[in-house]
mmCIF file of C-alpha atoms in Angstrom:
data_model
loop_
_atom_site.group_PDB
_atom_site.id
_atom_site.type_symbol
_atom_site.label_atom_id
_atom_site.label_comp_id
_atom_site.label_asym_id
_atom_site.label_seq_id
_atom_site.Cartn_x
_atom_site.Cartn_y
_atom_site.Cartn_z
ATOM 1 C CA MET A 262 30.479 41.392 -8.231
ATOM 2 C CA ILE A 263 30.268 43.142 -11.583
ATOM 3 C CA ASN A 264 27.516 43.525 -14.103
ATOM 4 C CA ILE A 265 27.931 42.132 -17.586
ATOM 5 C CA MET A 266 25.970 43.275 -20.602
ATOM 6 C CA PHE A 267 25.636 40.828 -23.461
ATOM 7 C CA GLU A 268 24.998 43.048 -26.494
ATOM 8 C CA MET A 269 22.071 42.330 -28.702
ATOM 9 C CA VAL A 270 21.613 38.777 -29.718
ATOM 10 C CA LYS A 271 22.503 38.039 -33.323
ATOM 11 C CA ASN A 272 21.631 35.227 -35.708
ATOM 12 C CA ILE A 273 19.302 33.621 -33.163
ATOM 13 C CA PRO A 274 16.541 31.415 -34.536
ATOM 14 C CA VAL A 275 13.476 32.622 -32.625
ATOM 15 C CA LEU A 276 9.709 32.265 -32.832
ATOM 16 C CA TYR A 277 7.854 35.493 -33.678
ATOM 17 C CA LEU A 278 5.590 36.718 -30.902
ATOM 18 C CA PHE A 279 2.752 39.210 -31.082
ATOM 19 C CA ILE A 280 0.021 40.427 -28.736
ATOM 20 C CA LEU A 281 -3.599 39.792 -29.527
ATOM 21 C CA LEU A 282 -6.477 41.394 -27.646
ATOM 22 C CA ILE A 283 -8.932 38.592 -26.998
ATOM 23 C CA THR A 284 -12.070 38.100 -25.019
ATOM 24 C CA VAL A 285 -11.776 35.794 -22.024
ATOM 25 C CA SER A 286 -14.728 34.131 -20.347
ATOM 26 C CA CYS A 287 -15.625 35.370 -16.874
ATOM 27 C CA ASN A 288 -16.294 31.835 -15.678
ATOM 28 C CA VAL A 289 -13.748 30.615 -13.141
ATOM 29 C CA ASP A 290 -13.128 26.946 -12.402
ATOM 30 C CA ASP A 291 -10.233 24.562 -11.873
ATOM 31 C CA SER A 292 -9.331 24.523 -15.573
ATOM 32 C CA SER A 293 -8.915 28.315 -15.766
ATOM 33 C CA PHE A 294 -6.075 28.023 -13.295
ATOM 34 C CA TYR A 295 -3.749 26.498 -15.875
ATOM 35 C CA LEU A 296 -5.573 26.957 -19.201
ATOM 36 C CA MET A 297 -6.803 30.079 -20.927
ATOM 37 C CA GLU A 298 -7.468 30.902 -24.529
ATOM 38 C CA THR A 299 -4.386 32.446 -26.092
ATOM 39 C CA ARG A 300 -3.812 32.687 -29.797
ATOM 40 C CA ASP A 301 -0.021 32.936 -29.508
ATOM 41 C CA THR A 302 1.661 29.647 -28.644
ATOM 42 C CA ILE A 303 5.411 29.184 -28.181
ATOM 43 C CA SER A 304 6.145 25.513 -28.727
ATOM 44 C CA VAL A 305 9.146 23.926 -27.011
ATOM 45 C CA ASN A 306 9.985 20.247 -27.467
ATOM 46 C CA PRO A 307 12.015 19.080 -24.438
ATOM 47 C CA ASP A 308 12.809 15.794 -26.211
ATOM 48 C CA ASN A 309 14.401 17.619 -29.141
ATOM 49 C CA ILE A 310 17.401 19.461 -27.718
ATOM 50 C CA THR A 311 21.001 18.975 -28.717
ATOM 51 C CA THR A 312 23.733 18.418 -26.150
ATOM 52 C CA LYS A 313 26.152 20.220 -28.464
ATOM 53 C CA LYS A 314 27.476 23.446 -26.954
ATOM 54 C CA VAL A 315 26.293 26.715 -28.478
ATOM 55 C CA GLN A 316 29.079 29.258 -28.929
ATOM 56 C CA TYR A 317 28.689 32.722 -27.466
ATOM 57 C CA SER A 318 29.997 34.235 -30.717
ATOM 58 C CA ASN A 319 26.988 32.775 -32.555
ATOM 59 C CA LEU A 320 24.649 34.502 -30.115
ATOM 60 C CA PHE A 321 26.174 37.785 -28.982
ATOM 61 C CA SER A 322 27.993 40.629 -30.711
ATOM 62 C CA LYS A 323 30.020 41.692 -27.670
ATOM 63 C CA ILE A 324 30.311 41.636 -23.878
ATOM 64 C CA ASP A 325 30.692 44.845 -21.866
ATOM 65 C CA TYR A 326 31.394 45.198 -18.152
ATOM 66 C CA ILE A 327 30.199 47.631 -15.480
ATOM 67 C CA VAL A 328 32.173 47.580 -12.246
ATOM 68 C CA PRO A 329 30.380 49.116 -9.208
ATOM 69 C CA PRO A 330 32.173 50.623 -6.186
ATOM 70 C CA THR A 331 33.497 48.196 -3.565
ATOM 71 C CA ASP A 332 34.168 50.488 -0.597
ATOM 72 C CA LYS A 333 32.708 49.931 2.864
ATOM 73 C CA ASN A 334 29.685 52.127 2.110
ATOM 74 C CA PHE A 335 28.784 50.165 -1.017
ATOM 75 C CA LEU A 336 28.970 46.547 0.103
ATOM 76 C CA ILE A 337 26.297 44.525 -1.661
ATOM 77 C CA GLY A 338 25.686 41.148 -0.055
ATOM 78 C CA ARG A 339 23.446 39.681 -2.736
ATOM 79 C CA VAL A 340 21.787 40.967 -5.892
ATOM 80 C CA ASP A 341 18.109 40.062 -5.606
ATOM 81 C CA LYS A 342 17.029 42.321 -8.460
ATOM 82 C CA LEU A 343 18.587 44.619 -11.048
ATOM 83 C CA VAL A 344 16.518 47.579 -12.269
ATOM 84 C CA ILE A 345 17.753 49.341 -15.390
ATOM 85 C CA THR A 346 17.019 52.712 -16.985
ATOM 86 C CA ASP A 347 18.696 54.295 -19.980
ATOM 87 C CA SER A 348 21.299 55.987 -17.771
ATOM 88 C CA CYS A 349 21.358 54.118 -14.440
ATOM 89 C CA LEU A 350 21.314 50.703 -12.774
ATOM 90 C CA PHE A 351 19.729 50.055 -9.375
ATOM 91 C CA ILE A 352 20.440 46.989 -7.256
ATOM 92 C CA LEU A 353 18.174 45.484 -4.596
ATOM 93 C CA ASP A 354 19.701 43.455 -1.754
ATOM 94 C CA GLU A 355 16.722 42.155 0.224
ATOM 95 C CA LYS A 356 18.244 39.936 2.870
ATOM 96 C CA ILE A 357 21.896 40.746 3.619
ATOM 97 C CA SER A 358 22.562 44.494 3.518
ATOM 98 C CA HIS A 359 18.828 45.333 3.242
ATOM 99 C CA GLY A 360 19.554 48.172 0.873
ATOM 100 C CA VAL A 361 19.233 49.720 -2.565
ATOM 101 C CA TYR A 362 22.291 50.815 -4.545
ATOM 102 C CA GLY A 363 22.464 52.964 -7.657
ATOM 103 C CA ILE A 364 25.247 53.416 -10.207
ATOM 104 C CA ASP A 365 25.581 55.078 -13.582
ATOM 105 C CA ARG A 366 26.769 53.214 -16.654
ATOM 106 C CA LEU A 367 30.381 53.948 -15.825
ATOM 107 C CA GLY A 368 29.979 52.295 -12.423
ATOM 108 C CA ASN A 369 29.964 55.563 -10.458
ATOM 109 C CA ARG A 370 27.897 55.736 -7.274
ATOM 110 C CA ILE A 371 24.547 57.514 -7.515
ATOM 111 C CA LEU A 372 22.779 56.557 -4.307
ATOM 112 C CA VAL A 373 22.611 54.192 -1.358
ATOM 113 C CA ILE A 374 19.324 53.667 0.520
ATOM 114 C CA GLN A 375 19.534 51.815 3.846
ATOM 115 C CA ARG A 376 16.604 52.754 6.057
ATOM 116 C CA LEU A 377 15.524 49.830 8.202
ATOM 117 C CA GLY A 378 12.733 50.745 10.587
ATOM 118 C CA SER A 379 9.011 51.328 10.894
ATOM 119 C CA ALA A 380 8.741 55.103 10.461
ATOM 120 C CA PRO A 381 7.592 56.795 7.222
ATOM 121 C CA GLY A 382 10.215 56.235 4.537
ATOM 122 C CA GLU A 383 11.614 53.193 6.353
ATOM 123 C CA TYR A 384 11.165 49.496 5.651
ATOM 124 C CA SER A 385 11.256 46.295 7.676
ATOM 125 C CA VAL A 386 11.133 43.714 4.870
ATOM 126 C CA LEU A 387 12.134 44.757 1.349
ATOM 127 C CA SER A 388 10.345 42.684 -1.276
ATOM 128 C CA ASP A 389 10.690 44.586 -4.532
ATOM 129 C CA LEU A 390 12.264 47.541 -6.303
ATOM 130 C CA VAL A 391 11.043 49.170 -9.531
ATOM 131 C CA TYR A 392 11.535 52.374 -11.502
ATOM 132 C CA ASP A 393 8.368 54.409 -12.033
ATOM 133 C CA SER A 394 8.763 56.243 -15.346
ATOM 134 C CA GLU A 395 5.560 58.207 -14.697
ATOM 135 C CA SER A 396 6.962 59.964 -11.607
ATOM 136 C CA ARG A 397 10.657 59.377 -12.459
ATOM 137 C CA SER A 398 11.216 57.843 -9.042
ATOM 138 C CA LEU A 399 12.302 54.589 -7.408
ATOM 139 C CA VAL A 400 9.572 52.557 -5.705
ATOM 140 C CA LEU A 401 10.524 50.226 -2.852
ATOM 141 C CA TYR A 402 7.936 47.704 -1.725
ATOM 142 C CA CYS A 403 8.043 47.007 2.005
ATOM 143 C CA ARG A 404 5.973 43.884 2.485
ATOM 144 C CA GLY A 405 6.488 44.007 6.241
ATOM 145 C CA ARG A 406 4.736 47.378 6.576
ATOM 146 C CA GLY A 407 2.587 46.938 3.469
ATOM 147 C CA TYR A 408 3.723 50.203 1.890
ATOM 148 C CA LEU A 409 5.179 51.490 -1.368
ATOM 149 C CA LEU A 410 8.003 53.925 -0.607
ATOM 150 C CA TYR A 411 8.875 56.526 -3.252
ATOM 151 C CA TYR A 412 12.396 57.980 -3.510
ATOM 152 C CA ASP A 413 13.897 60.344 -6.055
ATOM 153 C CA LEU A 414 16.953 59.274 -8.057
ATOM 154 C CA ASN A 415 19.258 60.947 -5.533
ATOM 155 C CA GLY A 416 17.942 58.735 -2.725
ATOM 156 C CA LYS A 417 15.685 61.354 -1.098
ATOM 157 C CA PHE A 418 12.448 60.012 0.388
ATOM 158 C CA LEU A 419 9.377 61.556 -1.257
ATOM 159 C CA HIS A 420 6.221 59.869 0.045
ATOM 160 C CA GLU A 421 4.639 56.493 0.726
ATOM 161 C CA GLU A 422 1.295 54.839 0.091
ATOM 162 C CA LYS A 423 -0.428 51.813 1.576
ATOM 163 C CA ILE A 424 -0.801 48.790 -0.675
ATOM 164 C CA PRO A 425 -4.174 47.132 -0.034
ATOM 165 C CA TYR A 426 -3.347 43.549 -1.032
ATOM 166 C CA ASP A 427 -1.008 40.758 0.075
ATOM 167 C CA VAL A 428 1.381 40.412 -2.890
ATOM 168 C CA ARG A 429 4.963 39.406 -3.645
ATOM 169 C CA CYS A 430 5.965 42.015 -6.233
ATOM 170 C CA ILE A 431 4.584 45.167 -7.830
ATOM 171 C CA HIS A 432 5.097 47.521 -10.753
ATOM 172 C CA PRO A 433 3.490 50.903 -11.500
ATOM 173 C CA ILE A 434 2.100 51.340 -15.005
ATOM 174 C CA GLY A 435 0.856 54.858 -15.610
ATOM 175 C CA LYS A 436 -1.403 55.798 -12.713
ATOM 176 C CA GLN A 437 -2.103 52.156 -11.853
ATOM 177 C CA ILE A 438 -0.260 49.424 -9.927
ATOM 178 C CA ALA A 439 0.224 45.855 -11.158
ATOM 179 C CA CYS A 440 0.724 43.149 -8.518
ATOM 180 C CA TYR A 441 1.708 39.482 -8.438
ATOM 181 C CA ALA A 442 0.260 37.627 -5.438
ATOM 182 C CA GLU A 443 2.411 34.450 -5.482
ATOM 183 C CA TYR A 444 -0.495 32.291 -4.270
ATOM 184 C CA HIS A 445 -1.383 34.560 -1.341
ATOM 185 C CA ASP A 446 -5.130 34.549 -0.829
ATOM 186 C CA ASN A 447 -6.677 38.014 -1.124
ATOM 187 C CA LYS A 448 -10.130 37.020 0.081
ATOM 188 C CA LYS A 449 -11.859 40.279 -0.824
ATOM 189 C CA LEU A 450 -10.905 39.645 -4.458
ATOM 190 C CA SER A 451 -12.047 36.012 -4.451
ATOM 191 C CA TYR A 452 -14.598 34.705 -6.942
ATOM 192 C CA ASN A 453 -16.409 31.427 -6.276
ATOM 193 C CA GLY A 454 -13.615 30.377 -3.920
ATOM 194 C CA PHE A 455 -10.803 31.303 -6.331
ATOM 195 C CA SER A 456 -8.259 34.070 -5.778
ATOM 196 C CA PRO A 457 -6.340 36.014 -8.479
ATOM 197 C CA ASN A 458 -2.560 35.838 -8.845
ATOM 198 C CA VAL A 459 -2.240 38.932 -11.080
ATOM 199 C CA ILE A 460 -3.989 42.140 -10.029
ATOM 200 C CA LEU A 461 -4.198 45.626 -11.552
ATOM 201 C CA TYR A 462 -5.610 48.387 -9.351
ATOM 202 C CA ASN A 463 -5.931 52.167 -9.278
ATOM 203 C CA PRO A 464 -4.610 53.805 -6.063
ATOM 204 C CA GLU A 465 -6.229 57.139 -6.977
ATOM 205 C CA GLN A 466 -9.681 55.562 -6.995
ATOM 206 C CA GLY A 467 -9.713 53.960 -3.572
ATOM 207 C CA ALA A 468 -7.551 51.026 -4.699
ATOM 208 C CA SER A 469 -10.354 49.909 -7.014
ATOM 209 C CA VAL A 470 -9.438 46.809 -9.006
ATOM 210 C CA VAL A 471 -9.236 47.405 -12.740
ATOM 211 C CA GLU A 472 -8.436 43.808 -13.764
ATOM 212 C CA ARG A 473 -7.652 40.477 -12.074
ATOM 213 C CA ILE A 474 -6.597 37.208 -13.676
ATOM 214 C CA ALA A 475 -4.715 33.884 -13.232
ATOM 215 C CA TYR A 476 -7.078 32.498 -10.600
ATOM 216 C CA PHE A 477 -6.140 29.679 -8.230
ATOM 217 C CA ARG A 478 -7.954 27.812 -5.495
ATOM 218 C CA PRO A 479 -6.395 28.517 -2.081
ATOM 219 C CA PRO A 480 -4.847 27.427 0.063
ATOM 220 C CA ILE A 481 -1.654 26.395 -1.710
ATOM 221 C CA SER A 482 1.052 25.666 0.818
ATOM 222 C CA GLN A 483 4.321 27.474 0.239
ATOM 223 C CA TYR A 484 6.064 24.310 1.445
ATOM 224 C CA VAL A 485 4.515 21.938 -1.093
ATOM 225 C CA ILE A 486 5.493 23.410 -4.452
ATOM 226 C CA TRP A 487 8.851 24.519 -5.796
ATOM 227 C CA HIS A 488 8.905 28.309 -6.220
ATOM 228 C CA ALA A 489 10.336 30.371 -9.040
ATOM 229 C CA ASP A 490 11.353 33.977 -8.449
ATOM 230 C CA CYS A 491 8.824 35.844 -10.584
ATOM 231 C CA GLN A 492 9.136 39.499 -11.488
ATOM 232 C CA PHE A 493 7.637 41.960 -13.957
ATOM 233 C CA SER A 494 9.483 42.760 -17.171
ATOM 234 C CA ASN A 495 8.792 46.156 -18.698
ATOM 235 C CA TRP A 496 9.364 47.862 -22.030
ATOM 236 C CA GLU A 497 7.724 50.927 -23.555
ATOM 237 C CA ASP A 498 4.216 51.008 -22.027
ATOM 238 C CA THR A 499 3.888 47.268 -21.395
ATOM 239 C CA LEU A 500 4.567 44.915 -18.475
ATOM 240 C CA SER A 501 4.770 41.134 -18.655
ATOM 241 C CA ILE A 502 4.819 38.392 -16.054
ATOM 242 C CA LYS A 503 4.639 34.610 -16.069
ATOM 243 C CA PRO A 504 3.160 33.352 -12.784
ATOM 244 C CA ASP A 505 4.917 30.456 -11.066
ATOM 245 C CA HIS A 506 3.760 26.987 -12.247
ATOM 246 C CA HIS A 507 1.701 28.642 -14.936
ATOM 247 C CA ASN A 508 2.264 28.315 -18.699
ATOM 248 C CA ILE A 509 0.653 31.612 -19.633
ATOM 249 C CA VAL A 510 2.551 34.904 -19.911
ATOM 250 C CA TYR A 511 0.392 37.953 -19.236
ATOM 251 C CA HIS A 512 0.885 41.405 -20.721
ATOM 252 C CA ILE A 513 -0.328 44.404 -18.771
ATOM 253 C CA ILE A 514 -1.145 47.764 -20.312
ATOM 254 C CA ALA A 515 -3.278 50.610 -19.019
ATOM 255 C CA ASN A 516 -6.613 49.173 -17.823
ATOM 256 C CA LYS A 517 -5.935 45.685 -19.230
ATOM 257 C CA ILE A 518 -4.338 42.339 -18.379
ATOM 258 C CA LEU A 519 -4.002 40.214 -21.504
ATOM 259 C CA PRO A 520 -3.087 36.519 -21.814
ATOM 260 C CA ALA A 521 -0.337 37.007 -24.394
ATOM 261 C CA HIS A 522 1.847 33.907 -24.791
ATOM 262 C CA PHE A 523 1.372 30.242 -24.004
ATOM 263 C CA LEU A 524 4.622 28.358 -23.287
ATOM 264 C CA ASP A 525 3.726 24.918 -24.603
ATOM 265 C CA PHE A 526 5.893 21.975 -23.539
ATOM 266 C CA LYS A 527 3.333 19.540 -24.994
ATOM 267 C CA GLU A 528 2.760 16.491 -22.774
ATOM 268 C CA TYR A 529 5.225 17.902 -20.235
ATOM 269 C CA ASN A 530 3.140 20.969 -19.334
ATOM 270 C CA ILE A 531 2.257 21.828 -15.762
ATOM 271 C CA ASP A 532 -1.468 21.068 -16.030
ATOM 272 C CA LYS A 533 -4.459 19.552 -14.249
ATOM 273 C CA ARG A 534 -2.649 16.351 -13.222
ATOM 274 C CA TYR A 535 -0.084 18.480 -11.361
ATOM 275 C CA TRP A 536 -2.673 20.542 -9.489
ATOM 276 C CA ASP A 537 -4.709 17.449 -8.691
ATOM 277 C CA GLU A 538 -1.600 16.123 -6.934
ATOM 278 C CA VAL A 539 -1.027 19.427 -5.101
ATOM 279 C CA LYS A 540 -4.593 19.366 -3.756
ATOM 280 C CA GLY A 541 -4.322 15.711 -2.687
ATOM 281 C CA ASN A 542 -3.807 14.608 0.909
ATOM 282 C CA ARG A 543 -0.452 14.163 2.644
ATOM 283 C CA LYS A 544 1.527 15.985 -0.060
ATOM 284 C CA ASP A 545 4.811 17.718 0.759
ATOM 285 C CA PHE A 546 7.634 19.330 -1.207
ATOM 286 C CA GLU A 547 9.660 16.126 -1.623
ATOM 287 C CA TYR A 548 6.627 14.242 -2.916
ATOM 288 C CA MET A 549 5.717 16.954 -5.451
ATOM 289 C CA ASP A 550 9.324 17.374 -6.570
ATOM 290 C CA GLY A 551 9.506 13.610 -7.126
ATOM 291 C CA PHE A 552 6.197 13.637 -9.016
ATOM 292 C CA VAL A 553 7.445 16.381 -11.353
ATOM 293 C CA ASN A 554 10.678 14.484 -12.014
ATOM 294 C CA ARG A 555 8.917 11.155 -12.637
ATOM 295 C CA GLU A 556 6.489 12.737 -15.073
ATOM 296 C CA GLY A 557 9.236 14.770 -16.754
ATOM 297 C CA LEU A 558 7.228 17.986 -16.360
ATOM 298 C CA CYS A 559 8.764 21.324 -17.343
ATOM 299 C CA GLU A 560 8.811 24.103 -14.720
ATOM 300 C CA THR A 561 9.650 27.564 -16.067
ATOM 301 C CA VAL A 562 11.823 29.147 -13.379
ATOM 302 C CA TRP A 563 12.809 32.471 -14.958
ATOM 303 C CA TYR A 564 11.208 34.689 -17.599
ATOM 304 C CA LEU A 565 12.401 37.985 -19.089
ATOM 305 C CA GLU A 566 10.850 39.923 -21.960
ATOM 306 C CA GLY A 567 12.057 43.031 -23.743
ATOM 307 C CA ASP A 568 11.374 45.034 -26.879
ATOM 308 C CA ASN A 569 12.636 42.376 -29.289
ATOM 309 C CA TYR A 570 13.807 39.407 -27.246
ATOM 310 C CA ILE A 571 12.343 36.899 -24.835
ATOM 311 C CA TYR A 572 14.425 34.683 -22.588
ATOM 312 C CA PHE A 573 13.223 31.956 -20.269
ATOM 313 C CA ALA A 574 14.817 29.085 -18.389
ATOM 314 C CA TYR A 575 13.017 25.899 -17.497
ATOM 315 C CA ARG A 576 13.767 22.988 -15.199
ATOM 316 C CA ARG A 577 13.182 19.368 -16.191
ATOM 317 C CA LYS A 578 14.384 16.284 -14.318
ATOM 318 C CA LYS A 579 16.602 18.544 -12.184
ATOM 319 C CA LYS A 580 18.425 19.984 -15.198
ATOM 320 C CA MET A 581 18.207 23.534 -16.532
ATOM 321 C CA TYR A 582 17.589 24.594 -20.135
ATOM 322 C CA ASP A 583 17.473 28.007 -21.821
ATOM 323 C CA VAL A 584 15.227 29.333 -24.565
ATOM 324 C CA ILE A 585 15.825 32.614 -26.415
ATOM 325 C CA TYR A 586 13.252 34.054 -28.825
ATOM 326 C CA SER A 587 13.727 36.911 -31.227
ATOM 327 C CA LYS A 588 10.629 38.796 -32.282
ATOM 328 C CA LYS A 589 12.472 40.034 -35.359
ATOM 329 C CA THR A 590 13.889 36.844 -36.844
ATOM 330 C CA LYS A 591 10.895 34.687 -35.868
ATOM 331 C CA LYS A 592 13.187 31.863 -34.744
ATOM 332 C CA MET A 593 14.435 30.264 -31.537
ATOM 333 C CA HIS A 594 17.459 28.862 -29.751
ATOM 334 C CA HIS A 595 16.866 25.953 -27.363
ATOM 335 C CA ILE A 596 20.084 25.604 -25.359
ATOM 336 C CA MET A 597 21.437 23.045 -22.929
ATOM 337 C CA ASN A 598 25.154 23.941 -22.895
ATOM 338 C CA TYR A 599 27.205 26.995 -23.838
ATOM 339 C CA ASP A 600 30.744 27.397 -25.159
ATOM 340 C CA ASN A 601 32.103 30.758 -24.029
ATOM 341 C CA ASP A 602 34.494 31.533 -26.856
ATOM 342 C CA MET A 603 34.420 35.296 -26.179
ATOM 343 C CA ASP A 604 35.906 36.068 -22.741
ATOM 344 C CA HIS A 605 36.120 32.419 -21.572
ATOM 345 C CA VAL A 606 35.009 33.030 -17.980
ATOM 346 C CA THR A 607 31.563 34.647 -17.721
ATOM 347 C CA ASN A 608 28.350 32.656 -17.471
ATOM 348 C CA PHE A 609 25.183 33.560 -19.347
ATOM 349 C CA ARG A 610 22.489 33.658 -16.686
ATOM 350 C CA PRO A 611 20.619 36.948 -17.307
ATOM 351 C CA ILE A 612 18.783 38.685 -14.486
ATOM 352 C CA ALA A 613 17.495 41.621 -16.558
ATOM 353 C CA ILE A 614 16.962 42.744 -20.147
ATOM 354 C CA HIS A 615 16.950 46.334 -21.393
ATOM 355 C CA ASN A 616 17.233 47.760 -24.906
ATOM 356 C CA ASP A 617 18.145 44.385 -26.402
ATOM 357 C CA LYS A 618 20.951 43.782 -23.911
ATOM 358 C CA PHE A 619 21.002 40.956 -21.396
ATOM 359 C CA TYR A 620 22.437 41.829 -17.977
ATOM 360 C CA CYS A 621 24.270 39.186 -15.945
ATOM 361 C CA LEU A 622 26.397 39.080 -12.784
ATOM 362 C CA VAL A 623 29.996 38.085 -12.280
ATOM 363 C CA ASP A 624 31.704 37.479 -8.922
ATOM 364 C CA SER A 625 34.830 39.358 -7.931
ATOM 365 C CA ASP A 626 37.049 36.276 -8.313
ATOM 366 C CA ILE A 627 35.945 35.968 -11.937
ATOM 367 C CA LEU A 628 36.709 39.660 -12.405
ATOM 368 C CA TRP A 629 40.271 38.855 -11.333
ATOM 369 C CA LYS A 630 40.393 36.072 -13.944
ATOM 370 C CA ILE A 631 39.161 38.469 -16.619
ATOM 371 C CA LYS A 632 41.937 40.870 -15.680
ATOM 372 C CA GLN A 633 44.551 38.113 -15.761
ATOM 373 C CA GLN A 634 43.366 36.785 -19.110
ATOM 374 C CA GLY A 635 43.311 40.277 -20.545
ATOM 375 C CA GLU A 636 46.961 40.705 -19.556
ATOM 376 C CA LYS A 637 47.774 37.424 -21.310
ATOM 377 C CA GLY A 638 45.865 38.411 -24.426
ATOM 378 C CA TYR A 639 43.100 35.801 -24.135
ATOM 379 C CA ILE A 640 40.173 38.172 -24.453
ATOM 380 C CA PRO A 641 39.177 39.001 -28.062
#
């Protein structure tokens, strides 16, 4: 496995995006689950997409590679998340090696954290990994113990703190913690029978909630709906997240959660008709998956946002499509197929964005192909 950086996107038609601070009603009902007033709409027409392949050279200026160690002490089973700083990359493997791995930008080892257990500084179930710029430390979220574990950038355990809510992923922002619940019902935060999916709280003030948003009516069975792997994007002093089966992207700054962007697929939006089906009797995953396919609904399965670019992938009728937005050029690329005319072997499926570079993964067998093609002069 190697990391690939696709250098900043060039010549991409993309819709301009901007954040507006707006006032949102405190009333919570079924409609607020999937609709909220946003004054920034990103329109995507699923019926208007070309099958013509888009060449890499029309999108990217270059491809760079970072090769991590492959010795017995640095065996990564699966990359569940890639966390990037200006000088380092950190890899989370939740389920196979149950560890965290750090490298510099030359691929040199920085740290390995493998501390399964139940004692302070240890974890039973790793659910998330983030970099806290405020404390310049790595934060591991152990959902099994319900703790945030803080380590320095050399892998030394510093301290831990209890997280008071049942959530899927987290991200510090200043002195506060942002959380995504992934439809887990936090009853003490409920309002009129609805529970929030996005939570911002202050651990220094008794875990007092600063903001909560994206309400849903529990219970929502984890076995009924198809799940995307949501995570927070971060740049400068802003976080963003798009909750699963939700068309709104939220921005999080100190003391605020703001409905920033609405991903509008027109008549193919996940909306009230979808949630009416979810709440109906005798529904299971196969039924809901079939309903989505019959209706041609668009499910956004991956969302990344950076300083100047936004990337998201959506699923429609069991096919995947990409959208790339540039905040500078105010235009968009809506892509079904790619033509890799640069190195001929790597796939564009970004898992992170940092400083206008998209980060992807390549398996070791593809690395061998890159080496072979380089020897034959195929790589530009």
